[in-house]
GROMACS .gro file of C-alpha atoms in nm:
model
  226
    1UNK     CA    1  20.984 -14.223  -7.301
    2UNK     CA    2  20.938 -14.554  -7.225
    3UNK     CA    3  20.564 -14.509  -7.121
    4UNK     CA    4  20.467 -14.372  -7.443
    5UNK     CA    5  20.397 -14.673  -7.623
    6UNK     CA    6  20.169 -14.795  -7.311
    7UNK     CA    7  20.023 -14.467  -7.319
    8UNK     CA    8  19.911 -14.499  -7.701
    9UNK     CA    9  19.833 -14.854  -7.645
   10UNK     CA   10  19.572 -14.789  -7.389
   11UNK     CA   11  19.409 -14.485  -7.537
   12UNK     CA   12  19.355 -14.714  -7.854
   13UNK     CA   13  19.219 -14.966  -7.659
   14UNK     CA   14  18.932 -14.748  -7.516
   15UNK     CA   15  18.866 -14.603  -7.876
   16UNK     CA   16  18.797 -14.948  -7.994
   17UNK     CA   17  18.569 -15.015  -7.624
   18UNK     CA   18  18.422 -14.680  -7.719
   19UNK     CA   19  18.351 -14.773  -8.048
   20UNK     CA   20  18.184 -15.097  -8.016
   21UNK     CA   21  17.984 -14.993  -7.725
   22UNK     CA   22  17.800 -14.729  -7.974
   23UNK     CA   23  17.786 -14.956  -8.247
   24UNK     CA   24  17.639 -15.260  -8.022
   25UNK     CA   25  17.411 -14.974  -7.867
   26UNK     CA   26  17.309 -14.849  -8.222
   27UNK     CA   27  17.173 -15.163  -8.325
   28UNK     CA   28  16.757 -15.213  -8.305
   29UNK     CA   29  16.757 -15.598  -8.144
   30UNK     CA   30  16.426 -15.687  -7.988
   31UNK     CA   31  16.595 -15.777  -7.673
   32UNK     CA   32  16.691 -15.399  -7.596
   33UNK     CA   33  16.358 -15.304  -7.600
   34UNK     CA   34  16.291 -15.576  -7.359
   35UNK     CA   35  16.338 -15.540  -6.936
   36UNK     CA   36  16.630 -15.465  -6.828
   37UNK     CA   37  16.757 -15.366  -7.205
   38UNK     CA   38  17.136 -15.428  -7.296
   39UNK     CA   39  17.203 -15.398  -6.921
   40UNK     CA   40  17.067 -15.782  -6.852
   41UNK     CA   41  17.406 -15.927  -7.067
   42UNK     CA   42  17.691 -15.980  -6.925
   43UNK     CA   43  17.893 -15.906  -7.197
   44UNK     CA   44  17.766 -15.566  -7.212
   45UNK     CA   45  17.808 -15.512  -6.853
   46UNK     CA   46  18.188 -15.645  -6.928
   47UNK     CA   47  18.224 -15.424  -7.255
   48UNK     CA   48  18.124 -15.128  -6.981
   49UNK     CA   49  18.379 -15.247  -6.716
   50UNK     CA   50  18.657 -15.263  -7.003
   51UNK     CA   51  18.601 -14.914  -7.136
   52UNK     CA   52  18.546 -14.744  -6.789
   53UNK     CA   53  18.872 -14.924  -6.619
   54UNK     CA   54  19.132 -14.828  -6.991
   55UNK     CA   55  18.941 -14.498  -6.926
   56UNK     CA   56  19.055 -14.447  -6.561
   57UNK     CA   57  19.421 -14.608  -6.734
   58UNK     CA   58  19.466 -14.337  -7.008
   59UNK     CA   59  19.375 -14.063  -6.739
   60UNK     CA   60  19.635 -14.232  -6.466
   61UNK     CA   61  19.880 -14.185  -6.777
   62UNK     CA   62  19.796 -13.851  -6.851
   63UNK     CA   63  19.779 -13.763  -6.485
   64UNK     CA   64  20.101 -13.892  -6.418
   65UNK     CA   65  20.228 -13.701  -6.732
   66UNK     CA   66  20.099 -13.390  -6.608
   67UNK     CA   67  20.218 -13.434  -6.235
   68UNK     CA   68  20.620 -13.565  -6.342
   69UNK     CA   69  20.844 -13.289  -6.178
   70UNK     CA   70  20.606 -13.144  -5.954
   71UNK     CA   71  20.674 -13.137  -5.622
   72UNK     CA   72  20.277 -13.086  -5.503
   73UNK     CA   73  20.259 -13.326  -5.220
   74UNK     CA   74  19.857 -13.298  -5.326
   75UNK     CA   75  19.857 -13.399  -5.672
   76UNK     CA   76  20.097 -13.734  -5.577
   77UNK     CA   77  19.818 -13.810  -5.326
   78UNK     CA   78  19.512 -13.770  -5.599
   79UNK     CA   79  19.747 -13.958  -5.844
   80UNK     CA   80  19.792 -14.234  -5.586
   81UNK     CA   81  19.454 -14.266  -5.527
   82UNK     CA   82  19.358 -14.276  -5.893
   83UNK     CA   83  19.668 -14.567  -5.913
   84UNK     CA   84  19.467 -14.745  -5.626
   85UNK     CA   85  19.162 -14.764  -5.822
   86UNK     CA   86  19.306 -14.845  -6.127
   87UNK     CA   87  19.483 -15.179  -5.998
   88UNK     CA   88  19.192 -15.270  -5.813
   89UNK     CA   89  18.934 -15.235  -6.090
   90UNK     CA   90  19.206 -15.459  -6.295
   91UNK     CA   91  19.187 -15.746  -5.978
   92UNK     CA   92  18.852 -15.713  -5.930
   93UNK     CA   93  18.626 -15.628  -6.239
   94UNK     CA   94  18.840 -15.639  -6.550
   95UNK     CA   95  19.055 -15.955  -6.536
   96UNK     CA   96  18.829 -16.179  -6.364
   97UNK     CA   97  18.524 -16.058  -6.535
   98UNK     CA   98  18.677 -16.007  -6.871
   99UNK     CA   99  18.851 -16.339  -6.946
  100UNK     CA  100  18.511 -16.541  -6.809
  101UNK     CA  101  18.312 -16.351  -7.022
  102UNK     CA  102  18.548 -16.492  -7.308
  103UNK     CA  103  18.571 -16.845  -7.195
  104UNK     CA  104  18.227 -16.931  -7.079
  105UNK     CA  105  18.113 -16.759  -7.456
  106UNK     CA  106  18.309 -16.950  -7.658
  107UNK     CA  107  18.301 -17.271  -7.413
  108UNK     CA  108  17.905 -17.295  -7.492
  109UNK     CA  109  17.958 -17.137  -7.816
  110UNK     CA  110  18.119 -17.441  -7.946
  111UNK     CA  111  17.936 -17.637  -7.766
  112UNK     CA  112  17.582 -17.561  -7.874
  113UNK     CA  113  17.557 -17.184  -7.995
  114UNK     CA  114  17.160 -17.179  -7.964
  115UNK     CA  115  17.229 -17.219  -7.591
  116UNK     CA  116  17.388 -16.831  -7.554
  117UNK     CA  117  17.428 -16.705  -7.897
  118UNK     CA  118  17.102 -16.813  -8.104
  119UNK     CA  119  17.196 -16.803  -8.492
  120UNK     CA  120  16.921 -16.571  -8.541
  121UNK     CA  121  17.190 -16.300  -8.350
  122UNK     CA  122  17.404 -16.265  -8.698
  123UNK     CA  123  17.104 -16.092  -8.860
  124UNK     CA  124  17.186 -15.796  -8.615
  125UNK     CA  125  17.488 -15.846  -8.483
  126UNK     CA  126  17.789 -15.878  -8.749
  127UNK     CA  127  18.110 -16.104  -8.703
  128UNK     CA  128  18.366 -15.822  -8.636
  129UNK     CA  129  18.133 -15.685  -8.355
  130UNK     CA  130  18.084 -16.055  -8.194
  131UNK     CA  131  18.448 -16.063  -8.163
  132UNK     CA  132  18.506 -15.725  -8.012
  133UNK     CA  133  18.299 -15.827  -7.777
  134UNK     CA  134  18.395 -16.183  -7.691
  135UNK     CA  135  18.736 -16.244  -7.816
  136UNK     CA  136  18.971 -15.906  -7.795
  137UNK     CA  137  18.837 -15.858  -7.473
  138UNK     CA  138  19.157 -16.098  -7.322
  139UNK     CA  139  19.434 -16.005  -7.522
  140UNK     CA  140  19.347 -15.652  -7.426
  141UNK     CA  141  19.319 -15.745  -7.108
  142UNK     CA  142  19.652 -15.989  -7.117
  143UNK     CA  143  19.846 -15.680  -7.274
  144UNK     CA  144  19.751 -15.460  -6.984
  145UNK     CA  145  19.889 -15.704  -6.733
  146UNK     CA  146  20.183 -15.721  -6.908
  147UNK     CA  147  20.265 -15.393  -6.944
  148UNK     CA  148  20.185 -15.235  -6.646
  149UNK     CA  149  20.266 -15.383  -6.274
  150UNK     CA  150  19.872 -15.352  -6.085
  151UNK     CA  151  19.873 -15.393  -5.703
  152UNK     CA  152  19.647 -15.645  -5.598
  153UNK     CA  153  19.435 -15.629  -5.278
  154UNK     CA  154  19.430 -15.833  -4.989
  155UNK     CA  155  19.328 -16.191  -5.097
  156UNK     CA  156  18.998 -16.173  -4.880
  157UNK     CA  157  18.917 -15.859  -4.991
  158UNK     CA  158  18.943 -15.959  -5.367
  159UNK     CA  159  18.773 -16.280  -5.308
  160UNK     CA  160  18.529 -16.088  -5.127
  161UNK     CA  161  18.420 -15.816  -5.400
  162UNK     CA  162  18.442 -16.067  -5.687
  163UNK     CA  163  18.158 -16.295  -5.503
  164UNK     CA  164  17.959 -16.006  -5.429
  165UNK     CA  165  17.937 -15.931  -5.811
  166UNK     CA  166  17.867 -16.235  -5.881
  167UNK     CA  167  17.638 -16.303  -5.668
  168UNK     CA  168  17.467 -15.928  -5.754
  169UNK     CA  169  17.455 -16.014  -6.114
  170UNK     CA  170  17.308 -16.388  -6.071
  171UNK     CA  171  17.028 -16.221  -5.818
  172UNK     CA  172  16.980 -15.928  -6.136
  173UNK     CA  173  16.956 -16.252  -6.376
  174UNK     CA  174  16.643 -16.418  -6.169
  175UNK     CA  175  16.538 -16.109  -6.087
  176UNK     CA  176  16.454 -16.035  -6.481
  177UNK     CA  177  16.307 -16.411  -6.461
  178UNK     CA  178  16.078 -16.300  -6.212
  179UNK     CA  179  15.948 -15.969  -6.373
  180UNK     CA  180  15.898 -16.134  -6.751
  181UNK     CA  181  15.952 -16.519  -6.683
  182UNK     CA  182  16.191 -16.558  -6.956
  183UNK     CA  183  16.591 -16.622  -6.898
  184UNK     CA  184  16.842 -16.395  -7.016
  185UNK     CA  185  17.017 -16.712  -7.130
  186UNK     CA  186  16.871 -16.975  -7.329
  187UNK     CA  187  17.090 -17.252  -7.137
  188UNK     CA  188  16.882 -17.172  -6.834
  189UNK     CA  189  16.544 -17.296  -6.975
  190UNK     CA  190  16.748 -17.611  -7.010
  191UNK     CA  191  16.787 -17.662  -6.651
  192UNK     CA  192  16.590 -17.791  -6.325
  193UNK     CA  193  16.558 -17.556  -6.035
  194UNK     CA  194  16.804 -17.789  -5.854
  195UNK     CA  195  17.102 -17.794  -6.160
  196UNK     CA  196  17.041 -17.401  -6.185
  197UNK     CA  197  17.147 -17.349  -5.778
  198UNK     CA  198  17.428 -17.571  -5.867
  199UNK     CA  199  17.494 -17.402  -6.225
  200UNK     CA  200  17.518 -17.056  -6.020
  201UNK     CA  201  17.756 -17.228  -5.771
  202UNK     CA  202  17.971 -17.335  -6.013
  203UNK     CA  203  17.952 -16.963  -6.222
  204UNK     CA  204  18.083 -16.772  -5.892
  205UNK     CA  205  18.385 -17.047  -5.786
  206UNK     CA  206  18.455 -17.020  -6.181
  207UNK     CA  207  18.458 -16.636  -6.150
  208UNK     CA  208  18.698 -16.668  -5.842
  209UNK     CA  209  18.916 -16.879  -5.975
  210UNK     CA  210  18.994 -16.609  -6.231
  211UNK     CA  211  19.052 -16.361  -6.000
  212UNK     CA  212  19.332 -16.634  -5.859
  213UNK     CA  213  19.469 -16.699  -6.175
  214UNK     CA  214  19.518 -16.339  -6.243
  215UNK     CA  215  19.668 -16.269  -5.906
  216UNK     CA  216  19.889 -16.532  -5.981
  217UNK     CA  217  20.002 -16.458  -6.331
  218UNK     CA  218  20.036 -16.052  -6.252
  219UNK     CA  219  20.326 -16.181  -5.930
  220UNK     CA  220  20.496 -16.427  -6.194
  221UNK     CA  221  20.526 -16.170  -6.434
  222UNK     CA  222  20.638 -15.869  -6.206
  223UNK     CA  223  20.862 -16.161  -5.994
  224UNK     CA  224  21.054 -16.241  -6.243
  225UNK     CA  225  21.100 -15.925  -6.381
  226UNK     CA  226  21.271 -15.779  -6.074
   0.00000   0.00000   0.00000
């Protein structure tokens, strides 16, 4: 019984993903008619990651509902499997990804909002949205860890996969540069060619060091729990 509320939790979680993926998706911005349409943001790339990894949660849940008192050696080994990816989307995609989504936002937000999130943006986008994508994203994610114990990979390994999205989605970001000659980001018209290698430096040890931090906060929390 005591999985039920983490059960309910997580399926309400991907109804609200679900839900502002098709309401982000429904609304008629310039920029989605443009190359590489909504798929160019990181934060819908994120919003994506979110929903797909509480997806593959409420079906480990549901799975593991199913398969309690059944002795099919089979369905332990496809549940295990589905465990595996589970914990390493968590490590790999939705902790690190999420929560520097939410801090490099809000960091430059505050900062100078023309630089990622132009004021002409409210005319489409409304508040509540903005904040189901930016904000929620790392108490949802926060909750998660909390509630459920995720096995982390090898360190290498983790380190490994995190560069290599990072490094795929900075290659995706000039890539679009190349094609139309505009940035994704306003910030990056800002910068030299020189402060942009060292900008996208700084972006994948920042993404990394997320990945630590959540390695490190998952053992503390499980640690001290046993």
């Amino acid at each position: 019984m005591a999985l039920v509320p983490c059960q309910v939790l997580r399926a309400a979680i991907l109804l609200s993903y679900c839900s502002i993926l098709c309401n982000y998706k429904a609304i008629d911005m310039p920029a989605h008619q443009t190359y590489g349409g909504s798929w160019k943001f990181l934060t819908f790339i994120d919003l994506v990651i979110q929903a797909v990894f509480f997806g593959i949660c409420v079906l480990t849940d549901l799975s593991s509902l199913l398969t309690r008192g059944n002795d099919s050696q089979e369905q332990e080994r496809q549940l295990k499997k589905l465990i595996s990816l589970r914990d390493w989307m968590m490590a790999v995609l939705a902790f690190p990804v999420g929560v520097f989504v939410v801090t490099m936002f809000w960091s430059i937000y505050i900062y100078d909002r023309e630089l990622v999130y132009p004021k002409l943006l409210d005319n489409f986008i409304p508040a509540w949205l903005n904040h189901g994508m930016h904000t929620t994203v790392l108490p949802f994610v926060l909750i998660e860890m909390r509630t459920t114990h995720h096995q982390y990979p090898s360190r290498s390994c983790g380190l490994a996969a995190v560069c290599t999205f990072a490094v795929g989605y900075i290659l995706w970001v000039c890539w679009i540069h190349h094609v139309t000659g505009v940035w994704v980001y306003p910030l990056l018209e800002h910068l030299s060619p020189g402060v942009k290698v060292i900008f996208f430096a700084a972006v994948t040890v920042i993404i990394n060091v997320f990945y630590l931090v959540g390695e490190v906060l998952n053992n503390y929390i499980w640690d001290t729990q046993k």
